[in-house]
Amino acid sequence: MKRTVNKTEQIKAIINSSPDGTLFIASDFKHVENSAAIHVYLNRLIDQNILIRYSRGMYQKPKFNANLNTFINPSLIEAAETIARSNNWIIVPTEEIALNSLGLSTQVSNQLVFASSGPNKKYMINNRKIIFKHTYRTNELMTKHKKVAIAFQAFRSLGKDSINEINISNFLHRFNPNELLELIDLASKSTRWISEFIHKLNINNYETI
């Protein structure tokens, strides 16, 4: 009985030290207990209202908004990142998420699409769809700077016919010199039309950042 209490308290301490709203998966506690047994402890913490079962295989530390008098769900991006973490996938947002993050669009989509090192998968969470699309271009996912990976996905989402509509000056201001160096370096390994656009970003333009 003492062993059970100790395991539960160890897991509870990890949860309590994390921000409200944090999403967890069983492997987050693998140093406390093996994955086959961890669910027993997680279920006990659900009964104690320490955790909420957010979705299959995902648990949330409750986040309560006093002004709205309601519990706040994690964002779908957080859910997608948790799914990826549980499967050891590398993911990068594409389409509207990528475009919005770089100021290239203001549209909002009802589904979130990610380029992934894993297989093609679809999930429905809170009546919204999360889509993971496998890509063989892993060098565009495994970048030193996340913004560089997002840029490549934004270019592919725009497509060859629209990429040249990007305002280069505005685009440059979103990247620091190190990010631009990596972007230009990876361009030589990218699709030709993406490479041609990226090489318009002259090194001298660093002075405008």
mmCIF file with all atom_site columns, C-alpha atoms in Angstrom:
data_model
loop_
_atom_site.group_PDB
_atom_site.id
_atom_site.type_symbol
_atom_site.label_atom_id
_atom_site.label_alt_id
_atom_site.label_comp_id
_atom_site.label_asym_id
_atom_site.label_entity_id
_atom_site.label_seq_id
_atom_site.pdbx_PDB_ins_code
_atom_site.Cartn_x
_atom_site.Cartn_y
_atom_site.Cartn_z
_atom_site.occupancy
_atom_site.B_iso_or_equiv
_atom_site.pdbx_formal_charge
_atom_site.auth_seq_id
_atom_site.auth_comp_id
_atom_site.auth_asym_id
_atom_site.auth_atom_id
_atom_site.pdbx_PDB_model_num
ATOM 1   C CA . MET A 1 1   ? 0.000   0.000  0.000   1.00 0.00 ? 1   MET A CA 1
ATOM 2   C CA . LYS A 1 2   ? 2.858   2.352  0.767   1.00 0.00 ? 2   LYS A CA 1
ATOM 3   C CA . ARG A 1 3   ? 4.270   1.842  -2.750  1.00 0.00 ? 3   ARG A CA 1
ATOM 4   C CA . THR A 1 4   ? 0.921   2.856  -4.316  1.00 0.00 ? 4   THR A CA 1
ATOM 5   C CA . VAL A 1 5   ? 0.698   6.047  -2.264  1.00 0.00 ? 5   VAL A CA 1
ATOM 6   C CA . ASN A 1 6   ? 4.278   6.993  -3.130  1.00 0.00 ? 6   ASN A CA 1
ATOM 7   C CA . LYS A 1 7   ? 3.711   6.495  -6.852  1.00 0.00 ? 7   LYS A CA 1
ATOM 8   C CA . THR A 1 8   ? 0.519   8.533  -6.763  1.00 0.00 ? 8   THR A CA 1
ATOM 9   C CA . GLU A 1 9   ? 2.177   11.352 -4.848  1.00 0.00 ? 9   GLU A CA 1
ATOM 10  C CA . GLN A 1 10  ? 5.119   11.427 -7.267  1.00 0.00 ? 10  GLN A CA 1
ATOM 11  C CA . ILE A 1 11  ? 2.789   11.787 -10.241 1.00 0.00 ? 11  ILE A CA 1
ATOM 12  C CA . LYS A 1 12  ? 0.682   14.349 -8.401  1.00 0.00 ? 12  LYS A CA 1
ATOM 13  C CA . ALA A 1 13  ? 3.801   16.417 -7.662  1.00 0.00 ? 13  ALA A CA 1
ATOM 14  C CA . ILE A 1 14  ? 4.667   16.516 -11.383 1.00 0.00 ? 14  ILE A CA 1
ATOM 15  C CA . ILE A 1 15  ? 1.145   17.642 -12.236 1.00 0.00 ? 15  ILE A CA 1
ATOM 16  C CA . ASN A 1 16  ? 1.022   20.257 -9.475  1.00 0.00 ? 16  ASN A CA 1
ATOM 17  C CA . SER A 1 17  ? 4.323   21.774 -10.649 1.00 0.00 ? 17  SER A CA 1
ATOM 18  C CA . SER A 1 18  ? 2.941   22.254 -14.183 1.00 0.00 ? 18  SER A CA 1
ATOM 19  C CA . PRO A 1 19  ? 0.810   25.189 -15.370 1.00 0.00 ? 19  PRO A CA 1
ATOM 20  C CA . ASP A 1 20  ? -2.963  24.845 -15.250 1.00 0.00 ? 20  ASP A CA 1
ATOM 21  C CA . GLY A 1 21  ? -4.261  23.468 -18.530 1.00 0.00 ? 21  GLY A CA 1
ATOM 22  C CA . THR A 1 22  ? -1.180  21.348 -19.259 1.00 0.00 ? 22  THR A CA 1
ATOM 23  C CA . LEU A 1 23  ? -1.816  18.200 -21.287 1.00 0.00 ? 23  LEU A CA 1
ATOM 24  C CA . PHE A 1 24  ? -0.177  14.941 -20.216 1.00 0.00 ? 24  PHE A CA 1
ATOM 25  C CA . ILE A 1 25  ? 0.307   11.507 -21.734 1.00 0.00 ? 25  ILE A CA 1
ATOM 26  C CA . ALA A 1 26  ? 1.230   8.300  -19.932 1.00 0.00 ? 26  ALA A CA 1
ATOM 27  C CA . SER A 1 27  ? 4.853   8.412  -21.085 1.00 0.00 ? 27  SER A CA 1
ATOM 28  C CA . ASP A 1 28  ? 5.318   11.735 -19.263 1.00 0.00 ? 28  ASP A CA 1
ATOM 29  C CA . PHE A 1 29  ? 5.439   9.651  -16.082 1.00 0.00 ? 29  PHE A CA 1
ATOM 30  C CA . LYS A 1 30  ? 7.485   6.688  -17.367 1.00 0.00 ? 30  LYS A CA 1
ATOM 31  C CA . HIS A 1 31  ? 10.269  7.455  -14.877 1.00 0.00 ? 31  HIS A CA 1
ATOM 32  C CA . VAL A 1 32  ? 7.720   6.895  -12.088 1.00 0.00 ? 32  VAL A CA 1
ATOM 33  C CA . GLU A 1 33  ? 5.988   3.766  -13.366 1.00 0.00 ? 33  GLU A CA 1
ATOM 34  C CA . ASN A 1 34  ? 5.856   1.605  -16.496 1.00 0.00 ? 34  ASN A CA 1
ATOM 35  C CA . SER A 1 35  ? 3.183   2.433  -19.065 1.00 0.00 ? 35  SER A CA 1
ATOM 36  C CA . ALA A 1 36  ? 1.144   -0.707 -18.363 1.00 0.00 ? 36  ALA A CA 1
ATOM 37  C CA . ALA A 1 37  ? 0.503   0.325  -14.759 1.00 0.00 ? 37  ALA A CA 1
ATOM 38  C CA . ILE A 1 38  ? 0.514   4.119  -15.031 1.00 0.00 ? 38  ILE A CA 1
ATOM 39  C CA . HIS A 1 39  ? -3.133  4.306  -16.106 1.00 0.00 ? 39  HIS A CA 1
ATOM 40  C CA . VAL A 1 40  ? -4.203  2.930  -12.732 1.00 0.00 ? 40  VAL A CA 1
ATOM 41  C CA . TYR A 1 41  ? -2.604  5.920  -11.018 1.00 0.00 ? 41  TYR A CA 1
ATOM 42  C CA . LEU A 1 42  ? -3.921  8.383  -13.597 1.00 0.00 ? 42  LEU A CA 1
ATOM 43  C CA . ASN A 1 43  ? -7.463  7.094  -13.112 1.00 0.00 ? 43  ASN A CA 1
ATOM 44  C CA . ARG A 1 44  ? -7.121  7.624  -9.368  1.00 0.00 ? 44  ARG A CA 1
ATOM 45  C CA . LEU A 1 45  ? -6.045  11.220 -9.979  1.00 0.00 ? 45  LEU A CA 1
ATOM 46  C CA . ILE A 1 46  ? -9.061  11.708 -12.231 1.00 0.00 ? 46  ILE A CA 1
ATOM 47  C CA . ASP A 1 47  ? -11.272 10.514 -9.374  1.00 0.00 ? 47  ASP A CA 1
ATOM 48  C CA . GLN A 1 48  ? -9.557  13.106 -7.150  1.00 0.00 ? 48  GLN A CA 1
ATOM 49  C CA . ASN A 1 49  ? -10.168 15.870 -9.767  1.00 0.00 ? 49  ASN A CA 1
ATOM 50  C CA . ILE A 1 50  ? -6.414  16.356 -10.111 1.00 0.00 ? 50  ILE A CA 1
ATOM 51  C CA . LEU A 1 51  ? -6.716  15.448 -13.783 1.00 0.00 ? 51  LEU A CA 1
ATOM 52  C CA . ILE A 1 52  ? -9.407  15.527 -16.456 1.00 0.00 ? 52  ILE A CA 1
ATOM 53  C CA . ARG A 1 53  ? -9.558  12.943 -19.227 1.00 0.00 ? 53  ARG A CA 1
ATOM 54  C CA . TYR A 1 54  ? -9.359  15.283 -22.231 1.00 0.00 ? 54  TYR A CA 1
ATOM 55  C CA . SER A 1 55  ? -9.310  12.722 -25.033 1.00 0.00 ? 55  SER A CA 1
ATOM 56  C CA . ARG A 1 56  ? -8.150  9.179  -25.598 1.00 0.00 ? 56  ARG A CA 1
ATOM 57  C CA . GLY A 1 57  ? -4.672  8.888  -24.120 1.00 0.00 ? 57  GLY A CA 1
ATOM 58  C CA . MET A 1 58  ? -4.592  12.579 -23.089 1.00 0.00 ? 58  MET A CA 1
ATOM 59  C CA . TYR A 1 59  ? -5.099  14.041 -19.644 1.00 0.00 ? 59  TYR A CA 1
ATOM 60  C CA . GLN A 1 60  ? -5.378  17.688 -18.663 1.00 0.00 ? 60  GLN A CA 1
ATOM 61  C CA . LYS A 1 61  ? -4.587  19.523 -15.463 1.00 0.00 ? 61  LYS A CA 1
ATOM 62  C CA . PRO A 1 62  ? -7.816  21.511 -14.983 1.00 0.00 ? 62  PRO A CA 1
ATOM 63  C CA . LYS A 1 63  ? -7.757  25.192 -15.893 1.00 0.00 ? 63  LYS A CA 1
ATOM 64  C CA . PHE A 1 64  ? -10.624 27.207 -14.470 1.00 0.00 ? 64  PHE A CA 1
ATOM 65  C CA . ASN A 1 65  ? -11.586 30.691 -15.651 1.00 0.00 ? 65  ASN A CA 1
ATOM 66  C CA . ALA A 1 66  ? -13.307 32.472 -12.763 1.00 0.00 ? 66  ALA A CA 1
ATOM 67  C CA . ASN A 1 67  ? -14.638 35.271 -14.972 1.00 0.00 ? 67  ASN A CA 1
ATOM 68  C CA . LEU A 1 68  ? -16.337 32.828 -17.333 1.00 0.00 ? 68  LEU A CA 1
ATOM 69  C CA . ASN A 1 69  ? -17.102 30.369 -14.523 1.00 0.00 ? 69  ASN A CA 1
ATOM 70  C CA . THR A 1 70  ? -15.985 27.448 -16.687 1.00 0.00 ? 70  THR A CA 1
ATOM 71  C CA . PHE A 1 71  ? -13.078 25.108 -17.331 1.00 0.00 ? 71  PHE A CA 1
ATOM 72  C CA . ILE A 1 72  ? -10.895 25.993 -20.312 1.00 0.00 ? 72  ILE A CA 1
ATOM 73  C CA . ASN A 1 73  ? -9.973  23.352 -22.866 1.00 0.00 ? 73  ASN A CA 1
ATOM 74  C CA . PRO A 1 74  ? -6.458  23.302 -24.353 1.00 0.00 ? 74  PRO A CA 1
ATOM 75  C CA . SER A 1 75  ? -6.066  24.633 -27.881 1.00 0.00 ? 75  SER A CA 1
ATOM 76  C CA . LEU A 1 76  ? -6.192  22.212 -30.789 1.00 0.00 ? 76  LEU A CA 1
ATOM 77  C CA . ILE A 1 77  ? -2.561  23.040 -31.515 1.00 0.00 ? 77  ILE A CA 1
ATOM 78  C CA . GLU A 1 78  ? -1.667  21.881 -27.995 1.00 0.00 ? 78  GLU A CA 1
ATOM 79  C CA . ALA A 1 79  ? -3.690  18.713 -28.596 1.00 0.00 ? 79  ALA A CA 1
ATOM 80  C CA . ALA A 1 80  ? -1.913  18.099 -31.908 1.00 0.00 ? 80  ALA A CA 1
ATOM 81  C CA . GLU A 1 81  ? 1.498   18.602 -30.311 1.00 0.00 ? 81  GLU A CA 1
ATOM 82  C CA . THR A 1 82  ? 0.562   16.167 -27.542 1.00 0.00 ? 82  THR A CA 1
ATOM 83  C CA . ILE A 1 83  ? -0.560  13.533 -30.063 1.00 0.00 ? 83  ILE A CA 1
ATOM 84  C CA . ALA A 1 84  ? 2.732   13.991 -31.909 1.00 0.00 ? 84  ALA A CA 1
ATOM 85  C CA . ARG A 1 85  ? 4.730   13.748 -28.687 1.00 0.00 ? 85  ARG A CA 1
ATOM 86  C CA . SER A 1 86  ? 2.969   10.525 -27.710 1.00 0.00 ? 86  SER A CA 1
ATOM 87  C CA . ASN A 1 87  ? 3.936   8.997  -31.075 1.00 0.00 ? 87  ASN A CA 1
ATOM 88  C CA . ASN A 1 88  ? 7.424   10.534 -31.348 1.00 0.00 ? 88  ASN A CA 1
ATOM 89  C CA . TRP A 1 89  ? 6.454   12.407 -34.524 1.00 0.00 ? 89  TRP A CA 1
ATOM 90  C CA . ILE A 1 90  ? 7.946   15.698 -35.632 1.00 0.00 ? 90  ILE A CA 1
ATOM 91  C CA . ILE A 1 91  ? 5.161   17.992 -36.837 1.00 0.00 ? 91  ILE A CA 1
ATOM 92  C CA . VAL A 1 92  ? 4.974   21.454 -38.360 1.00 0.00 ? 92  VAL A CA 1
ATOM 93  C CA . PRO A 1 93  ? 1.751   23.403 -39.005 1.00 0.00 ? 93  PRO A CA 1
ATOM 94  C CA . THR A 1 94  ? 0.728   23.926 -42.625 1.00 0.00 ? 94  THR A CA 1
ATOM 95  C CA . GLU A 1 95  ? -2.017  25.771 -44.501 1.00 0.00 ? 95  GLU A CA 1
ATOM 96  C CA . GLU A 1 96  ? -3.821  28.484 -42.524 1.00 0.00 ? 96  GLU A CA 1
ATOM 97  C CA . ILE A 1 97  ? -1.890  27.962 -39.280 1.00 0.00 ? 97  ILE A CA 1
ATOM 98  C CA . ALA A 1 98  ? 1.453   28.401 -41.047 1.00 0.00 ? 98  ALA A CA 1
ATOM 99  C CA . LEU A 1 99  ? 0.227   31.348 -43.101 1.00 0.00 ? 99  LEU A CA 1
ATOM 100 C CA . ASN A 1 100 ? -1.316  33.080 -40.073 1.00 0.00 ? 100 ASN A CA 1
ATOM 101 C CA . SER A 1 101 ? 1.818   32.687 -37.966 1.00 0.00 ? 101 SER A CA 1
ATOM 102 C CA . LEU A 1 102 ? 3.861   34.500 -40.629 1.00 0.00 ? 102 LEU A CA 1
ATOM 103 C CA . GLY A 1 103 ? 1.264   37.199 -41.263 1.00 0.00 ? 103 GLY A CA 1
ATOM 104 C CA . LEU A 1 104 ? 0.438   35.864 -44.726 1.00 0.00 ? 104 LEU A CA 1
ATOM 105 C CA . SER A 1 105 ? -3.250  35.222 -44.035 1.00 0.00 ? 105 SER A CA 1
ATOM 106 C CA . THR A 1 106 ? -5.987  36.060 -41.550 1.00 0.00 ? 106 THR A CA 1
ATOM 107 C CA . GLN A 1 107 ? -8.348  33.253 -42.503 1.00 0.00 ? 107 GLN A CA 1
ATOM 108 C CA . VAL A 1 108 ? -9.402  30.666 -39.938 1.00 0.00 ? 108 VAL A CA 1
ATOM 109 C CA . SER A 1 109 ? -9.960  27.042 -40.892 1.00 0.00 ? 109 SER A CA 1
ATOM 110 C CA . ASN A 1 110 ? -12.186 24.510 -39.140 1.00 0.00 ? 110 ASN A CA 1
ATOM 111 C CA . GLN A 1 111 ? -9.421  21.922 -39.449 1.00 0.00 ? 111 GLN A CA 1
ATOM 112 C CA . LEU A 1 112 ? -5.754  21.925 -38.522 1.00 0.00 ? 112 LEU A CA 1
ATOM 113 C CA . VAL A 1 113 ? -3.278  20.329 -40.913 1.00 0.00 ? 113 VAL A CA 1
ATOM 114 C CA . PHE A 1 114 ? 0.288   19.389 -39.988 1.00 0.00 ? 114 PHE A CA 1
ATOM 115 C CA . ALA A 1 115 ? 3.200   18.044 -42.010 1.00 0.00 ? 115 ALA A CA 1
ATOM 116 C CA . SER A 1 116 ? 4.473   15.043 -40.080 1.00 0.00 ? 116 SER A CA 1
ATOM 117 C CA . SER A 1 117 ? 7.333   12.583 -39.933 1.00 0.00 ? 117 SER A CA 1
ATOM 118 C CA . GLY A 1 118 ? 4.731   9.973  -38.980 1.00 0.00 ? 118 GLY A CA 1
ATOM 119 C CA . PRO A 1 119 ? 1.983   8.303  -41.015 1.00 0.00 ? 119 PRO A CA 1
ATOM 120 C CA . ASN A 1 120 ? -1.127  9.968  -42.395 1.00 0.00 ? 120 ASN A CA 1
ATOM 121 C CA . LYS A 1 121 ? -3.638  10.241 -39.549 1.00 0.00 ? 121 LYS A CA 1
ATOM 122 C CA . LYS A 1 122 ? -6.889  12.076 -38.765 1.00 0.00 ? 122 LYS A CA 1
ATOM 123 C CA . TYR A 1 123 ? -8.391  12.892 -35.371 1.00 0.00 ? 123 TYR A CA 1
ATOM 124 C CA . MET A 1 124 ? -11.660 14.539 -34.341 1.00 0.00 ? 124 MET A CA 1
ATOM 125 C CA . ILE A 1 125 ? -11.449 16.621 -31.156 1.00 0.00 ? 125 ILE A CA 1
ATOM 126 C CA . ASN A 1 126 ? -14.261 18.928 -30.039 1.00 0.00 ? 126 ASN A CA 1
ATOM 127 C CA . ASN A 1 127 ? -15.904 18.573 -33.458 1.00 0.00 ? 127 ASN A CA 1
ATOM 128 C CA . ARG A 1 128 ? -12.800 19.870 -35.216 1.00 0.00 ? 128 ARG A CA 1
ATOM 129 C CA . LYS A 1 129 ? -10.439 17.839 -37.350 1.00 0.00 ? 129 LYS A CA 1
ATOM 130 C CA . ILE A 1 130 ? -6.699  17.471 -36.840 1.00 0.00 ? 130 ILE A CA 1
ATOM 131 C CA . ILE A 1 131 ? -4.912  16.049 -39.872 1.00 0.00 ? 131 ILE A CA 1
ATOM 132 C CA . PHE A 1 132 ? -1.343  14.771 -39.983 1.00 0.00 ? 132 PHE A CA 1
ATOM 133 C CA . LYS A 1 133 ? 0.136   14.378 -43.463 1.00 0.00 ? 133 LYS A CA 1
ATOM 134 C CA . HIS A 1 134 ? 3.319   12.407 -43.885 1.00 0.00 ? 134 HIS A CA 1
ATOM 135 C CA . THR A 1 135 ? 6.162   14.176 -45.664 1.00 0.00 ? 135 THR A CA 1
ATOM 136 C CA . TYR A 1 136 ? 9.449   12.781 -46.901 1.00 0.00 ? 136 TYR A CA 1
ATOM 137 C CA . ARG A 1 137 ? 11.001  16.261 -46.697 1.00 0.00 ? 137 ARG A CA 1
ATOM 138 C CA . THR A 1 138 ? 12.198  15.691 -43.147 1.00 0.00 ? 138 THR A CA 1
ATOM 139 C CA . ASN A 1 139 ? 14.986  18.260 -43.561 1.00 0.00 ? 139 ASN A CA 1
ATOM 140 C CA . GLU A 1 140 ? 12.238  20.908 -43.727 1.00 0.00 ? 140 GLU A CA 1
ATOM 141 C CA . LEU A 1 141 ? 10.776  19.629 -40.435 1.00 0.00 ? 141 LEU A CA 1
ATOM 142 C CA . MET A 1 142 ? 13.980  19.103 -38.465 1.00 0.00 ? 142 MET A CA 1
ATOM 143 C CA . THR A 1 143 ? 15.207  22.698 -38.540 1.00 0.00 ? 143 THR A CA 1
ATOM 144 C CA . LYS A 1 144 ? 17.121  24.521 -35.839 1.00 0.00 ? 144 LYS A CA 1
ATOM 145 C CA . HIS A 1 145 ? 14.476  27.247 -35.861 1.00 0.00 ? 145 HIS A CA 1
ATOM 146 C CA . LYS A 1 146 ? 10.764  26.346 -35.785 1.00 0.00 ? 146 LYS A CA 1
ATOM 147 C CA . LYS A 1 147 ? 9.903   29.477 -37.772 1.00 0.00 ? 147 LYS A CA 1
ATOM 148 C CA . VAL A 1 148 ? 12.026  28.221 -40.680 1.00 0.00 ? 148 VAL A CA 1
ATOM 149 C CA . ALA A 1 149 ? 10.120  24.931 -40.774 1.00 0.00 ? 149 ALA A CA 1
ATOM 150 C CA . ILE A 1 150 ? 6.823   26.853 -40.729 1.00 0.00 ? 150 ILE A CA 1
ATOM 151 C CA . ALA A 1 151 ? 8.028   29.076 -43.594 1.00 0.00 ? 151 ALA A CA 1
ATOM 152 C CA . PHE A 1 152 ? 8.580   26.093 -45.892 1.00 0.00 ? 152 PHE A CA 1
ATOM 153 C CA . GLN A 1 153 ? 5.102   24.787 -45.108 1.00 0.00 ? 153 GLN A CA 1
ATOM 154 C CA . ALA A 1 154 ? 3.621   28.254 -45.724 1.00 0.00 ? 154 ALA A CA 1
ATOM 155 C CA . PHE A 1 155 ? 5.313   28.380 -49.135 1.00 0.00 ? 155 PHE A CA 1
ATOM 156 C CA . ARG A 1 156 ? 3.915   24.976 -50.060 1.00 0.00 ? 156 ARG A CA 1
ATOM 157 C CA . SER A 1 157 ? 0.465   26.002 -48.864 1.00 0.00 ? 157 SER A CA 1
ATOM 158 C CA . LEU A 1 158 ? 0.557   29.116 -51.050 1.00 0.00 ? 158 LEU A CA 1
ATOM 159 C CA . GLY A 1 159 ? 1.835   27.227 -54.064 1.00 0.00 ? 159 GLY A CA 1
ATOM 160 C CA . LYS A 1 160 ? 4.030   28.198 -56.995 1.00 0.00 ? 160 LYS A CA 1
ATOM 161 C CA . ASP A 1 161 ? 1.555   30.670 -58.496 1.00 0.00 ? 161 ASP A CA 1
ATOM 162 C CA . SER A 1 162 ? 1.047   32.708 -55.304 1.00 0.00 ? 162 SER A CA 1
ATOM 163 C CA . ILE A 1 163 ? 4.407   32.668 -53.543 1.00 0.00 ? 163 ILE A CA 1
ATOM 164 C CA . ASN A 1 164 ? 5.680   35.723 -55.418 1.00 0.00 ? 164 ASN A CA 1
ATOM 165 C CA . GLU A 1 165 ? 2.797   37.772 -54.021 1.00 0.00 ? 165 GLU A CA 1
ATOM 166 C CA . ILE A 1 166 ? 4.545   37.752 -50.626 1.00 0.00 ? 166 ILE A CA 1
ATOM 167 C CA . ASN A 1 167 ? 5.807   41.170 -49.621 1.00 0.00 ? 167 ASN A CA 1
ATOM 168 C CA . ILE A 1 168 ? 9.510   40.434 -49.166 1.00 0.00 ? 168 ILE A CA 1
ATOM 169 C CA . SER A 1 169 ? 10.177  43.405 -46.877 1.00 0.00 ? 169 SER A CA 1
ATOM 170 C CA . ASN A 1 170 ? 7.359   42.470 -44.484 1.00 0.00 ? 170 ASN A CA 1
ATOM 171 C CA . PHE A 1 171 ? 8.430   38.830 -44.632 1.00 0.00 ? 171 PHE A CA 1
ATOM 172 C CA . LEU A 1 172 ? 12.034  39.654 -43.714 1.00 0.00 ? 172 LEU A CA 1
ATOM 173 C CA . HIS A 1 173 ? 11.005  41.504 -40.561 1.00 0.00 ? 173 HIS A CA 1
ATOM 174 C CA . ARG A 1 174 ? 9.638   38.274 -39.102 1.00 0.00 ? 174 ARG A CA 1
ATOM 175 C CA . PHE A 1 175 ? 13.034  36.545 -39.118 1.00 0.00 ? 175 PHE A CA 1
ATOM 176 C CA . ASN A 1 176 ? 16.324  37.203 -37.389 1.00 0.00 ? 176 ASN A CA 1
ATOM 177 C CA . PRO A 1 177 ? 19.634  36.793 -39.279 1.00 0.00 ? 177 PRO A CA 1
ATOM 178 C CA . ASN A 1 178 ? 20.248  33.239 -38.009 1.00 0.00 ? 178 ASN A CA 1
ATOM 179 C CA . GLU A 1 179 ? 16.790  32.141 -39.099 1.00 0.00 ? 179 GLU A CA 1
ATOM 180 C CA . LEU A 1 180 ? 17.288  33.656 -42.542 1.00 0.00 ? 180 LEU A CA 1
ATOM 181 C CA . LEU A 1 181 ? 20.676  31.974 -42.915 1.00 0.00 ? 181 LEU A CA 1
ATOM 182 C CA . GLU A 1 182 ? 19.093  28.602 -42.222 1.00 0.00 ? 182 GLU A CA 1
ATOM 183 C CA . LEU A 1 183 ? 16.203  29.366 -44.579 1.00 0.00 ? 183 LEU A CA 1
ATOM 184 C CA . ILE A 1 184 ? 18.602  30.252 -47.406 1.00 0.00 ? 184 ILE A CA 1
ATOM 185 C CA . ASP A 1 185 ? 20.813  27.231 -46.685 1.00 0.00 ? 185 ASP A CA 1
ATOM 186 C CA . LEU A 1 186 ? 17.893  24.782 -46.847 1.00 0.00 ? 186 LEU A CA 1
ATOM 187 C CA . ALA A 1 187 ? 16.651  26.423 -50.044 1.00 0.00 ? 187 ALA A CA 1
ATOM 188 C CA . SER A 1 188 ? 19.304  24.603 -52.073 1.00 0.00 ? 188 SER A CA 1
ATOM 189 C CA . LYS A 1 189 ? 17.682  21.309 -51.081 1.00 0.00 ? 189 LYS A CA 1
ATOM 190 C CA . SER A 1 190 ? 14.118  22.476 -51.695 1.00 0.00 ? 190 SER A CA 1
ATOM 191 C CA . THR A 1 191 ? 11.797  22.600 -54.685 1.00 0.00 ? 191 THR A CA 1
ATOM 192 C CA . ARG A 1 192 ? 13.128  24.885 -57.410 1.00 0.00 ? 192 ARG A CA 1
ATOM 193 C CA . TRP A 1 193 ? 10.368  27.509 -57.223 1.00 0.00 ? 193 TRP A CA 1
ATOM 194 C CA . ILE A 1 194 ? 10.758  27.772 -53.457 1.00 0.00 ? 194 ILE A CA 1
ATOM 195 C CA . SER A 1 195 ? 14.527  28.007 -53.842 1.00 0.00 ? 195 SER A CA 1
ATOM 196 C CA . GLU A 1 196 ? 14.188  30.815 -56.394 1.00 0.00 ? 196 GLU A CA 1
ATOM 197 C CA . PHE A 1 197 ? 11.939  32.808 -54.075 1.00 0.00 ? 197 PHE A CA 1
ATOM 198 C CA . ILE A 1 198 ? 14.115  32.358 -50.995 1.00 0.00 ? 198 ILE A CA 1
ATOM 199 C CA . HIS A 1 199 ? 17.200  33.516 -52.851 1.00 0.00 ? 199 HIS A CA 1
ATOM 200 C CA . LYS A 1 200 ? 15.489  36.845 -53.433 1.00 0.00 ? 200 LYS A CA 1
ATOM 201 C CA . LEU A 1 201 ? 16.089  37.407 -49.727 1.00 0.00 ? 201 LEU A CA 1
ATOM 202 C CA . ASN A 1 202 ? 19.471  39.032 -50.208 1.00 0.00 ? 202 ASN A CA 1
ATOM 203 C CA . ILE A 1 203 ? 21.898  38.904 -47.287 1.00 0.00 ? 203 ILE A CA 1
ATOM 204 C CA . ASN A 1 204 ? 22.098  42.694 -47.417 1.00 0.00 ? 204 ASN A CA 1
ATOM 205 C CA . ASN A 1 205 ? 18.475  42.816 -46.330 1.00 0.00 ? 205 ASN A CA 1
ATOM 206 C CA . TYR A 1 206 ? 19.537  41.767 -42.817 1.00 0.00 ? 206 TYR A CA 1
ATOM 207 C CA . GLU A 1 207 ? 20.037  45.474 -42.159 1.00 0.00 ? 207 GLU A CA 1
ATOM 208 C CA . THR A 1 208 ? 16.269  45.980 -42.457 1.00 0.00 ? 208 THR A CA 1
ATOM 209 C CA . ILE A 1 209 ? 15.440  43.559 -39.656 1.00 0.00 ? 209 ILE A CA 1
#
